[in-house]
Amino acid sequence: MDIERIEALATRTTNLSYPGYRPDIDGLRAIAVLLVVGFHAFPYWVKGGFVGVDVFFVISGFLISTIIFNGLDSGEYKFIDFYNRRIKRIFPALLLVLISSFVFGWFALLADEFKQLGKHMAGGAGFVANIVLWSENGYFDGAAETKPLLHLWSLGVEEQFYIAWPFLLWAAWKKKLNLLSITALVVLISFYLNISKTQADVVAAFYLPQTRFWELLAGSVMAYITLYKSQAVMRGRLKVDGWLGSLINTEAPDADGRTLCNFQSVLGMIFIAVGVLLITKEQAFPGWWALLPVAGAVLIISAGPMAWLNRVVLSNRLLVWFGLISFPLYLWHWPILSYLRIIEGYTPSRELRIMAVGLAIVLAWLTYEFIEKPMRNGKGESVKVGVLLVLMVAMGYVGYYSYSRDGLTFRENIKSMNRVSGEFVGPLWRFTKNEACMQRYPLKGSEKYGWWFCMLSKDQAPTLLLLGNSHANELYAGLSLNPSFSRHSILSIGTCDPAWIDETKSVQAIPGYEYHPCAGFRHADQQKLINSVIESGSLKFAIIDGLAKVIDEDYIARLKKRIDFLEKNNVKVIVFTPHITIGYDIKSCFSRPFKKPSNDCKVSMEEQDKMVEKLTPLVISLSKSNPNVAFFDQNSLFCSASECSMIRDGMPLLRDVYSHISEYGSVVISNIFHEWALKNVPEVVQ
């Protein structure tokens, strides 16, 4: 190919520079949103569909940065205009979904659920949903399927990018810095944070903006190259096309750069497809894995509108239509699926999920046609923006008010259920920690734990210790409220297994739960603190609860070492043997708006027998080595002579999906324990 031909074609930026509308990008949007919807509705079929969000990030970064670069280059960029456009683009559909979710939740949700909805509404309206979800995420966090506004985390990341990035670019442009260098530098910093944070704390890496910005900035780099380096890129493409043409004996002068573009777009789609097939929610993400969808989106967009895949497949009218409604579809689909899951009490049938997706598509189209388009077009921009801002602030306040008022228990439709629903407070309840305990027994770093139990019934040295994890803490409510144990200063402290551990060894964290209070050397730190309490000499009794699920010889030996240490310090030990559990949410055993009970919360006597059989080796071994240890069977709370039930006198004995005893159940078991103690350990109640 002669030089003149190359230079002539290099000035044609048809394949890369495109100031106008690109239907293929809407087609790519469609692929992204359909992947996300598919993952949420049919997670077993589209296991890696959540990577569609990463594709969205690249598209957003590309389009927004193109607007900013063009504005700065022309000298017409104004922050007020930029944010006015963002408000008109995002607020109408978001407000509609927030209002609809609130109204439906008013009638459908119990108090604890409505309280959570209010919190997420406030986070969504303030575009900090990702921060809110990160701060509350933990081992005891509620199931994702029961959070109707969970999906707003990605909108939070985007809006935080829209706030920070324009100002950084403007400042760099003012100082005449190289915008490409600045963008590339921030990409590298953000990507480094992504990799390091994914290894250290994958939940934080998933939600935090600094670990996600590189995905949007990948689109920004592409936008810069599109606007300012298109001729250089075209020259490179022509050379590659010429080389490819010579390999297949075609005339190189006819090369127009499309061969490489075609290859690019197909390779990009392969990258996204491989990501969907290989990436699952069990893997540490984003990390290195996020390169697949991000690189795929970059390759497809940079291939230009004339690449075969972009021109024929992505510009298909059906895909373009889905692309146009992609934003409202993303907003609508998850609340519908989530509310369906909440009301059903379990994963809805495939048919119901298909209907839910169909409803989301219809609502998305109606939102696009009758809400989004009229708000974006027409006169009165300042009035529209002002009204939208006021409404968004109002929705944020309504959400926060609902959260601060414990889910608005005065709602008529749930008044009759308040006594029952008041027990469904989740694992982290009002008996998690108090000032008396935190002041007397501070543990360095515990403020960073996912959860930390520290309750002291009297501001004085403890005489009764609840030793173990959250299942030991569940006993605190009943014992502290029971007059029979009122003479004791009761201490519930710690979050880990009560058995002794080697303090020189680090405990491997479960992937995704690096904040776990028993990970690393945190378990050892807690053991040292608790040992100091035991050695202080004030303790008279210790109740051990929360034994491990797997009880082998090694575990029995470690538990024996713990008991030996307690007895050495003149502490009477009572072991609460584990109670039976159910494999579903106890809420499903009670009526709720729009739904009758789907379970009866009964457990067969065989399950109790299996529990007894499992614990027999431990009881026999400890009875021989430590004959002064007493064993209390917690199943006396649930089981009669003929059956076991998680409901007693119409009240739930559990408070969450993790089979933690409710406050009501804790009071009942304290009474049962009192009667048992009078016969077996009378000194604890005298």
XYZ file of C-alpha atoms in Angstrom:
686
model
C 0.000 0.000 0.000
C 1.523 3.358 -1.004
C 2.048 6.184 1.474
C -0.488 8.473 -0.214
C -3.166 5.812 0.085
C -2.417 5.298 3.796
C -2.503 9.021 4.521
C -5.742 9.471 2.628
C -7.442 6.681 4.520
C -5.930 7.838 7.801
C -7.865 11.080 7.548
C -11.097 9.121 7.331
C -12.165 8.428 10.888
C -15.351 6.601 9.998
C -14.458 3.575 12.056
C -13.289 5.303 15.189
C -14.413 8.906 15.456
C -18.168 9.137 15.781
C -19.696 12.278 17.217
C -23.222 11.126 16.454
C -25.528 8.450 17.792
C -24.221 4.880 17.741
C -26.921 2.216 17.729
C -24.312 -0.489 18.359
C -23.587 0.984 21.798
C -27.272 0.693 22.637
C -27.021 -2.901 21.436
C -24.113 -3.459 23.803
C -26.188 -1.885 26.572
C -28.877 -4.433 25.788
C -26.401 -7.302 26.120
C -25.264 -5.887 29.468
C -28.727 -5.435 30.969
C -30.002 -8.796 29.700
C -27.010 -10.502 31.305
C -27.755 -8.834 34.640
C -31.484 -9.604 34.459
C -30.701 -13.174 33.425
C -28.347 -13.614 36.358
C -30.857 -12.267 38.860
C -33.823 -14.205 37.503
C -32.056 -17.430 36.522
C -28.731 -17.578 38.402
C -28.194 -21.249 37.592
C -28.400 -20.557 33.870
C -26.511 -17.253 33.672
C -24.001 -17.714 36.495
C -21.684 -14.894 35.479
C -24.324 -12.494 34.212
C -23.431 -9.909 36.847
C -20.452 -8.915 34.660
C -23.005 -6.950 32.650
C -22.566 -4.217 35.271
C -18.877 -3.980 34.349
C -19.852 -3.548 30.704
C -22.203 -0.744 31.787
C -19.335 0.944 33.609
C -17.169 1.003 30.475
C -20.014 2.387 28.352
C -20.761 5.100 30.925
C -17.126 6.099 31.203
C -16.803 6.321 27.424
C -19.925 8.397 26.825
C -19.494 10.743 29.784
C -15.819 11.359 29.079
C -16.596 12.029 25.416
C -19.011 14.761 26.518
C -16.461 16.247 28.922
C -13.538 16.132 26.462
C -15.649 17.727 23.739
C -16.836 20.435 26.115
C -13.349 21.254 27.359
C -11.950 21.247 23.838
C -14.605 23.643 22.566
C -14.436 25.850 25.644
C -18.174 25.379 26.184
C -18.047 22.963 29.109
C -20.188 24.025 32.062
C -20.629 21.962 35.197
C -24.203 23.142 35.617
C -25.156 21.924 32.148
C -23.423 18.596 32.694
C -25.195 17.899 35.976
C -28.535 19.140 34.688
C -28.316 16.535 31.922
C -27.364 13.839 34.435
C -30.297 14.748 36.681
C -32.788 14.651 33.804
C -31.319 11.355 32.613
C -31.213 9.517 35.946
C -33.667 11.031 38.416
C -37.060 10.446 36.709
C -36.838 6.652 36.440
C -35.043 6.319 39.763
C -37.664 8.383 41.578
C -40.455 6.315 40.068
C -38.830 3.066 41.211
C -38.069 4.430 44.693
C -41.641 5.653 45.153
C -43.097 2.399 43.821
C -40.831 0.304 46.045
C -41.817 2.368 49.076
C -45.556 2.180 48.363
C -45.519 -1.560 47.737
C -43.285 -2.096 50.755
C -45.751 -0.145 52.902
C -48.313 -2.890 52.338
C -46.046 -5.924 51.885
C -43.157 -5.631 54.333
C -42.879 -6.391 58.011
C -41.316 -3.821 60.316
C -37.720 -5.086 60.124
C -37.945 -5.388 56.341
C -39.446 -1.925 55.925
C -36.755 -0.478 58.173
C -34.098 -1.968 55.909
C -35.907 -0.670 52.823
C -35.894 2.838 54.310
C -32.166 2.660 54.910
C -31.524 1.575 51.334
C -33.911 4.219 49.981
C -31.930 6.915 51.759
C -28.701 5.439 50.403
C -30.108 5.200 46.891
C -31.466 8.751 46.897
C -28.115 10.025 48.149
C -26.203 7.891 45.627
C -24.226 6.193 48.373
C -26.002 2.829 48.241
C -22.690 1.095 47.586
C -21.218 2.559 50.780
C -24.317 1.640 52.798
C -24.300 -1.943 51.535
C -20.575 -2.279 52.142
C -20.907 -0.998 55.710
C -23.677 -3.447 56.576
C -22.329 -6.431 54.685
C -21.216 -9.341 56.770
C -21.571 -13.000 57.599
C -24.853 -12.164 59.320
C -26.058 -9.839 56.586
C -29.544 -10.477 55.270
C -29.948 -12.445 52.070
C -29.351 -10.327 48.975
C -32.652 -11.536 47.523
C -34.551 -9.780 50.311
C -33.130 -6.320 49.570
C -35.338 -4.700 46.905
C -32.907 -1.819 46.325
C -29.668 -3.787 46.445
C -28.957 -3.104 42.773
C -28.588 0.639 43.373
C -24.995 0.028 44.493
C -23.809 0.315 40.883
C -25.660 3.595 40.437
C -23.817 4.878 43.490
C -20.451 4.026 41.924
C -21.406 5.757 38.667
C -22.680 8.905 40.356
C -19.583 9.144 42.519
C -17.565 8.918 39.313
C -19.695 11.665 37.747
C -18.975 13.896 40.743
C -15.219 13.328 40.978
C -14.081 12.807 37.385
C -15.341 16.030 35.711
C -13.632 18.179 38.346
C -10.361 16.286 38.042
C -10.388 16.570 34.241
C -11.283 20.247 34.382
C -8.454 20.961 36.835
C -5.954 19.047 34.672
C -7.160 20.859 31.547
C -6.856 24.237 33.272
C -3.251 23.483 34.166
C -2.648 22.265 30.593
C -1.693 18.789 31.757
C -1.849 15.829 29.389
C -5.364 14.475 29.892
C -4.484 11.031 28.529
C -1.577 10.701 30.956
C -3.757 11.800 33.870
C -6.487 9.350 32.879
C -4.046 6.479 32.420
C -2.429 7.208 35.787
C -5.768 7.128 37.608
C -6.649 3.888 35.783
C -3.458 2.264 37.041
C -3.969 3.481 40.605
C -7.579 2.303 40.694
C -6.698 -1.047 39.130
C -3.926 -1.572 41.678
C -6.383 -0.820 44.496
C -8.815 -3.257 42.922
C -6.281 -6.099 42.870
C -4.911 -5.464 46.354
C -8.336 -4.925 47.927
C -9.838 -8.003 46.271
C -7.149 -10.081 47.954
C -7.547 -8.372 51.335
C -11.296 -7.648 51.503
C -13.331 -8.720 48.491
C -16.558 -7.147 49.775
C -14.914 -3.729 49.975
C -13.358 -4.231 46.533
C -16.783 -5.021 45.107
C -18.569 -1.954 46.481
C -16.046 0.856 46.920
C -15.649 3.462 44.161
C -11.851 3.603 44.192
C -11.667 -0.082 43.269
C -14.241 0.294 40.499
C -13.315 3.600 38.848
C -10.743 1.949 36.568
C -13.611 0.254 34.721
C -15.263 3.566 33.898
C -11.879 5.116 33.182
C -11.140 2.401 30.637
C -13.990 3.989 28.696
C -12.458 7.414 29.340
C -9.138 6.384 27.793
C -11.037 5.117 24.785
C -12.939 8.412 24.533
C -9.689 10.392 24.501
C -8.145 8.194 21.806
C -11.340 8.435 19.784
C -11.299 12.224 19.781
C -7.600 13.006 19.581
C -5.712 9.964 18.307
C -8.062 8.531 15.715
C -5.751 9.117 12.748
C -2.813 7.416 14.456
C -5.021 4.460 15.308
C -6.308 4.333 11.736
C -2.779 4.257 10.366
C -2.004 1.328 12.614
C -5.153 -0.458 11.534
C -4.379 0.080 7.868
C -0.916 -1.356 8.311
C -2.303 -4.413 10.089
C -4.975 -4.811 7.420
C -2.319 -4.513 4.746
C -0.238 -7.177 6.441
C -3.259 -9.450 6.804
C -4.168 -8.824 3.186
C -0.722 -9.841 2.008
C -0.988 -13.064 3.998
C -4.161 -14.058 2.212
C -2.986 -12.743 -1.173
C -5.431 -9.880 -1.433
C -4.464 -6.499 -2.731
C -3.312 -4.472 0.250
C -4.337 -1.100 -1.280
C -7.966 -2.118 -0.885
C -7.562 -2.551 2.849
C -9.726 -0.053 4.731
C -9.052 -0.969 8.372
C -12.204 -3.005 8.805
C -10.535 -6.416 9.030
C -8.931 -5.532 12.338
C -12.130 -3.825 13.511
C -14.128 -6.956 12.752
C -11.597 -9.075 14.611
C -11.638 -6.638 17.551
C -15.382 -6.687 18.041
C -15.663 -10.471 17.753
C -12.790 -10.911 20.213
C -14.479 -8.461 22.572
C -17.717 -10.434 22.501
C -15.739 -13.625 23.139
C -14.137 -12.003 26.184
C -17.544 -11.076 27.597
C -18.939 -14.546 26.856
C -15.964 -16.229 28.532
C -16.489 -13.979 31.545
C -20.141 -15.013 31.775
C -19.194 -18.696 31.529
C -16.200 -18.736 33.877
C -16.906 -16.078 36.499
C -19.259 -17.007 39.332
C -20.345 -15.235 42.498
C -18.175 -17.610 44.540
C -15.001 -16.171 43.016
C -13.128 -13.145 44.309
C -14.457 -10.328 42.138
C -13.657 -7.859 40.615
C -9.885 -8.500 40.793
C -8.209 -9.832 37.668
C -11.428 -11.478 36.514
C -13.019 -8.098 35.776
C -10.549 -7.619 32.929
C -12.614 -9.993 30.788
C -15.848 -7.938 30.587
C -13.993 -4.610 30.696
C -11.568 -5.525 27.910
C -14.443 -7.035 25.957
C -16.474 -3.830 26.133
C -13.431 -1.716 25.219
C -12.688 -3.856 22.163
C -16.288 -3.765 20.946
C -16.759 -0.008 21.356
C -13.355 0.889 19.908
C -14.009 -1.319 16.878
C -16.432 1.353 15.721
C -19.926 1.234 14.228
C -18.767 -0.203 10.886
C -17.347 -3.434 12.332
C -19.475 -6.361 11.177
C -20.615 -7.452 14.663
C -21.452 -3.888 15.647
C -23.183 -3.077 12.371
C -25.183 -6.285 11.915
C -25.692 -7.808 15.365
C -25.492 -5.019 17.924
C -27.345 -2.545 15.706
C -30.220 -4.995 15.356
C -33.495 -3.188 16.051
C -34.511 -5.514 18.884
C -31.206 -5.122 20.709
C -31.245 -1.365 20.169
C -34.754 -1.249 21.653
C -33.594 -3.133 24.730
C -30.642 -0.764 24.907
C -32.931 2.251 24.934
C -34.917 0.859 27.876
C -31.851 -0.635 29.594
C -31.707 1.896 32.431
C -35.355 1.611 33.549
C -35.191 -2.155 32.978
C -32.195 -2.369 35.296
C -34.038 -0.296 37.893
C -37.327 -2.221 37.703
C -36.299 -5.855 37.420
C -34.646 -6.323 40.808
C -37.352 -4.842 43.100
C -39.930 -7.021 41.346
C -37.855 -10.192 41.750
C -36.927 -9.276 45.316
C -40.484 -8.585 46.455
C -41.559 -11.842 44.855
C -38.881 -13.663 46.864
C -39.877 -11.906 50.098
C -43.575 -12.684 49.738
C -43.052 -16.270 48.615
C -40.556 -16.929 51.393
C -38.380 -18.972 49.064
C -37.080 -18.855 45.498
C -40.122 -18.323 43.243
C -40.966 -20.838 40.538
C -39.445 -20.471 37.094
C -42.822 -19.460 35.685
C -43.210 -16.670 38.243
C -39.712 -15.401 37.525
C -40.420 -15.342 33.794
C -43.586 -13.343 34.460
C -41.610 -10.974 36.711
C -39.078 -10.320 33.955
C -41.912 -9.715 31.495
C -43.503 -7.213 33.867
C -40.158 -5.452 34.297
C -39.792 -5.105 30.523
C -43.286 -3.613 30.190
C -42.685 -1.167 33.042
C -39.292 -0.236 31.585
C -40.843 0.593 28.219
C -43.635 2.637 29.824
C -41.074 4.489 31.940
C -38.915 5.236 28.921
C -41.772 6.431 26.732
C -43.858 8.396 29.219
C -41.401 9.471 31.923
C -37.852 9.594 30.607
C -38.417 11.023 27.125
C -40.767 13.848 28.186
C -38.428 14.828 31.030
C -35.356 14.897 28.788
C -37.010 16.904 26.052
C -39.171 19.994 25.961
C -38.964 23.314 27.737
C -38.578 24.343 31.345
C -35.269 22.643 32.062
C -34.525 24.598 35.233
C -37.996 23.885 36.620
C -37.693 20.176 35.837
C -34.277 19.935 37.454
C -35.461 21.824 40.529
C -38.513 19.613 40.973
C -36.464 16.439 40.490
C -33.912 17.563 43.073
C -36.606 18.393 45.631
C -38.333 15.056 45.073
C -35.074 13.127 45.426
C -34.236 14.879 48.692
C -37.773 14.168 49.903
C -37.470 10.464 49.071
C -34.151 10.317 50.866
C -35.739 11.861 53.949
C -38.741 9.516 53.802
C -36.369 6.563 53.617
C -34.276 7.762 56.540
C -37.395 8.507 58.602
C -38.711 4.985 57.974
C -35.368 3.574 59.047
C -35.053 5.729 62.163
C -38.632 4.864 63.217
C -37.994 1.107 63.081
C -39.990 0.446 59.934
C -43.094 2.470 60.860
C -44.789 -0.134 63.030
C -47.980 1.968 63.146
C -48.919 0.830 59.631
C -52.442 -0.628 59.837
C -51.679 -3.672 57.707
C -49.004 -4.975 60.103
C -50.333 -3.833 63.486
C -51.747 -7.265 64.236
C -48.371 -8.825 63.458
C -46.207 -6.401 65.416
C -45.789 -8.691 68.422
C -44.581 -11.533 66.225
C -42.617 -9.464 63.712
C -40.950 -7.594 66.566
C -39.011 -10.790 67.253
C -37.507 -10.847 63.744
C -34.664 -8.487 64.533
C -31.798 -10.395 62.932
C -28.543 -11.619 64.498
C -27.289 -8.181 65.550
C -29.957 -7.169 68.031
C -30.273 -4.781 70.961
C -28.256 -7.203 73.075
C -25.187 -7.102 70.825
C -23.096 -4.638 72.866
C -23.461 -1.912 75.481
C -21.361 0.908 76.875
C -20.682 -0.775 80.221
C -18.984 -3.703 78.526
C -17.170 -1.704 75.848
C -15.701 0.637 78.463
C -14.643 -2.107 80.862
C -13.368 -4.555 78.233
C -12.092 -2.645 75.203
C -10.573 -4.777 72.455
C -8.283 -2.993 70.041
C -9.533 -3.257 66.473
C -12.989 -4.570 67.387
C -14.561 -1.477 65.797
C -13.431 -2.908 62.449
C -14.973 -6.319 63.063
C -18.024 -7.305 61.076
C -19.696 -7.802 64.463
C -18.625 -7.859 68.097
C -20.644 -9.109 71.073
C -19.960 -7.323 74.341
C -22.798 -7.058 76.892
C -22.479 -6.548 80.653
C -25.617 -6.497 82.811
C -24.000 -4.497 85.645
C -21.146 -2.040 85.601
C -19.053 -4.262 87.826
C -16.836 -7.328 87.558
C -18.782 -10.265 86.069
C -19.783 -13.383 87.976
C -21.474 -15.245 85.107
C -19.783 -15.543 81.705
C -21.502 -16.459 78.434
C -18.623 -17.941 76.475
C -18.895 -18.595 72.748
C -20.181 -16.984 69.580
C -23.546 -15.483 68.653
C -25.316 -18.570 70.008
C -23.907 -17.851 73.456
C -24.966 -14.216 73.117
C -28.549 -15.273 72.325
C -28.917 -16.403 75.948
C -28.098 -12.964 77.355
C -31.567 -11.479 76.870
C -33.381 -14.117 78.897
C -30.789 -14.455 81.661
C -30.372 -10.704 82.165
C -34.145 -10.167 82.273
C -34.827 -13.149 84.557
C -35.126 -12.179 88.266
C -33.660 -15.556 89.225
C -30.312 -14.521 87.799
C -30.488 -10.827 88.717
C -27.814 -11.133 91.424
C -25.259 -11.976 88.773
C -23.238 -9.537 86.745
C -23.621 -11.293 83.407
C -20.984 -10.868 80.710
C -21.475 -11.928 77.092
C -18.255 -11.326 75.205
C -16.588 -12.672 72.076
C -17.627 -13.861 68.650
C -15.684 -17.083 68.143
C -15.901 -20.771 68.913
C -15.437 -21.361 72.676
C -12.829 -24.114 72.245
C -9.188 -23.299 72.965
C -6.992 -22.266 70.024
C -3.275 -21.983 69.365
C -2.638 -18.238 69.655
C 0.487 -18.468 67.481
C -1.453 -19.592 64.408
C -3.455 -17.372 62.084
C -6.982 -18.444 61.172
C -7.636 -18.466 57.430
C -10.497 -16.137 56.512
C -13.416 -17.390 54.479
C -13.141 -15.751 51.011
C -15.326 -12.661 51.069
C -15.367 -12.444 54.873
C -11.950 -10.968 55.578
C -13.596 -8.660 58.129
C -14.717 -11.755 60.091
C -13.901 -11.207 63.772
C -12.357 -14.674 64.010
C -10.059 -14.325 60.965
C -6.303 -13.862 61.153
C -5.136 -13.375 64.750
C -8.432 -11.827 65.882
C -9.526 -15.103 67.464
C -6.284 -15.119 69.460
C -6.807 -11.487 70.516
C -10.248 -12.356 71.836
C -8.977 -15.430 73.657
C -6.334 -13.347 75.437
C -8.948 -10.798 76.522
C -11.387 -13.468 77.717
C -8.622 -15.342 79.538
C -7.768 -12.152 81.412
C -11.410 -11.902 82.510
C -11.357 -15.510 83.689
C -8.098 -15.005 85.574
C -9.397 -11.863 87.301
C -11.072 -14.069 89.912
C -14.571 -12.576 89.885
C -16.221 -15.296 87.802
C -18.197 -18.046 89.509
C -19.991 -19.591 86.536
C -19.453 -19.958 82.801
C -22.027 -21.068 80.256
C -20.445 -22.441 77.084
C -22.540 -22.334 73.912
C -21.987 -22.138 70.167
C -20.063 -25.383 69.704
C -18.617 -26.209 66.294
C -20.675 -28.065 63.695
C -17.941 -30.680 63.321
C -17.084 -32.283 66.654
C -14.099 -34.614 66.296
C -11.374 -35.769 68.680
C -9.270 -32.669 68.065
C -12.201 -30.389 68.830
C -13.075 -32.288 72.004
C -9.450 -31.948 73.137
C -9.491 -28.181 72.522
C -12.805 -27.779 74.312
C -11.440 -29.811 77.225
C -8.449 -27.449 77.418
C -10.840 -24.503 77.634
C -12.817 -26.173 80.431
C -9.613 -27.082 82.280
C -8.592 -23.420 82.208
C -11.966 -22.346 83.587
C -11.964 -24.955 86.348
C -8.380 -24.078 87.258
C -9.715 -20.584 87.984
C -12.549 -21.978 90.160
C -15.287 -21.402 87.592
C -18.232 -23.794 87.447
C -18.833 -24.810 83.820
C -22.234 -25.479 82.248
C -22.282 -26.587 78.618
C -25.407 -25.708 76.629
C -25.541 -28.397 73.963
C -26.570 -27.137 70.473
C -30.228 -27.023 69.574
C -31.961 -28.233 66.443
C -32.420 -25.868 63.510
C -34.575 -25.418 60.428
C -33.364 -24.929 56.894
C -35.582 -21.959 56.058
C -36.558 -18.527 57.328
C -38.855 -18.736 60.347
C -40.878 -15.860 58.878
C -42.324 -18.346 56.398
C -44.174 -20.019 59.287
C -46.304 -16.934 59.897
C -48.886 -15.055 57.862
C -47.767 -11.829 56.238
C -49.387 -9.406 53.779
C -50.327 -11.234 50.562
C -49.096 -14.579 51.872
C -50.249 -17.388 54.155
C -47.684 -19.517 56.021
C -45.709 -21.783 53.693
C -44.070 -23.815 56.483
C -45.168 -25.071 59.892
C -41.779 -24.837 61.638
C -42.090 -28.366 62.993
C -39.045 -30.608 63.248
C -39.180 -34.380 63.496
C -38.050 -36.148 66.653
C -35.527 -37.954 64.470
C -33.652 -34.671 64.048
C -33.380 -34.336 67.806
C -32.172 -37.925 68.029
C -29.492 -37.199 65.405
C -28.331 -34.199 67.424
C -28.090 -36.309 70.579
C -26.187 -39.014 68.714
C -23.740 -36.460 67.293
C -23.035 -34.995 70.740
C -22.774 -38.281 72.623
C -18.978 -38.751 72.150
C -18.353 -35.215 73.433
C -20.602 -35.636 76.479
C -19.071 -39.012 77.368
C -15.508 -37.753 76.964
C -15.986 -34.564 78.994
C -17.983 -36.377 81.672
C -14.982 -38.622 82.242
C -12.261 -35.949 82.080
C -14.213 -33.154 83.762
C -16.920 -34.753 85.924
C -17.977 -31.423 87.451
C -19.184 -30.099 84.095
C -22.973 -29.905 83.756
C -24.817 -30.304 80.444
C -28.054 -28.488 79.650
C -30.071 -29.603 76.624
C -31.411 -26.543 74.798
C -33.824 -28.680 72.822
C -36.073 -28.563 75.870
C -37.075 -25.159 74.502
C -38.360 -26.660 71.261
C -39.317 -30.268 71.938
C -42.038 -32.015 73.875
C -42.429 -35.762 74.223
C -43.940 -36.087 70.753
C -42.706 -33.256 68.520
C -40.368 -30.305 68.112
C -41.498 -26.864 66.959
C -39.901 -23.466 66.471
C -43.162 -21.817 67.578
C -44.408 -21.684 71.163
C -47.731 -20.153 72.173
C -47.969 -18.517 68.759
C -44.587 -16.799 69.116
C -41.378 -17.476 67.171
C -38.551 -19.059 69.139
C -36.037 -17.993 66.498
C -35.319 -14.510 65.180
C -33.514 -15.014 61.851
C -32.423 -17.427 59.133
C -29.352 -18.408 61.182
C -31.485 -20.102 63.866
C -30.597 -17.605 66.589
C -33.046 -17.754 69.481
C -35.443 -14.801 69.620
C -35.815 -12.525 72.620
C -39.050 -14.314 73.472
C -37.309 -17.668 73.095
C -34.409 -16.466 75.227
C -36.788 -15.535 78.049
C -38.534 -18.913 77.833
C -35.293 -20.897 77.832
C -34.021 -18.913 80.824
C -37.102 -20.065 82.743
C -36.533 -23.657 81.655
C -32.872 -23.369 82.609
C -33.868 -21.986 86.000
C -35.996 -25.060 86.732
C -33.205 -27.358 85.543
C -30.570 -25.478 87.568
C -32.546 -25.816 90.804
C -32.061 -29.572 90.527
C -28.633 -29.772 88.907
C -26.668 -26.576 89.691
C -28.654 -24.886 92.470
C -25.787 -22.572 93.404
C -26.204 -20.632 90.140
C -29.699 -19.455 91.161
C -29.280 -19.188 94.922
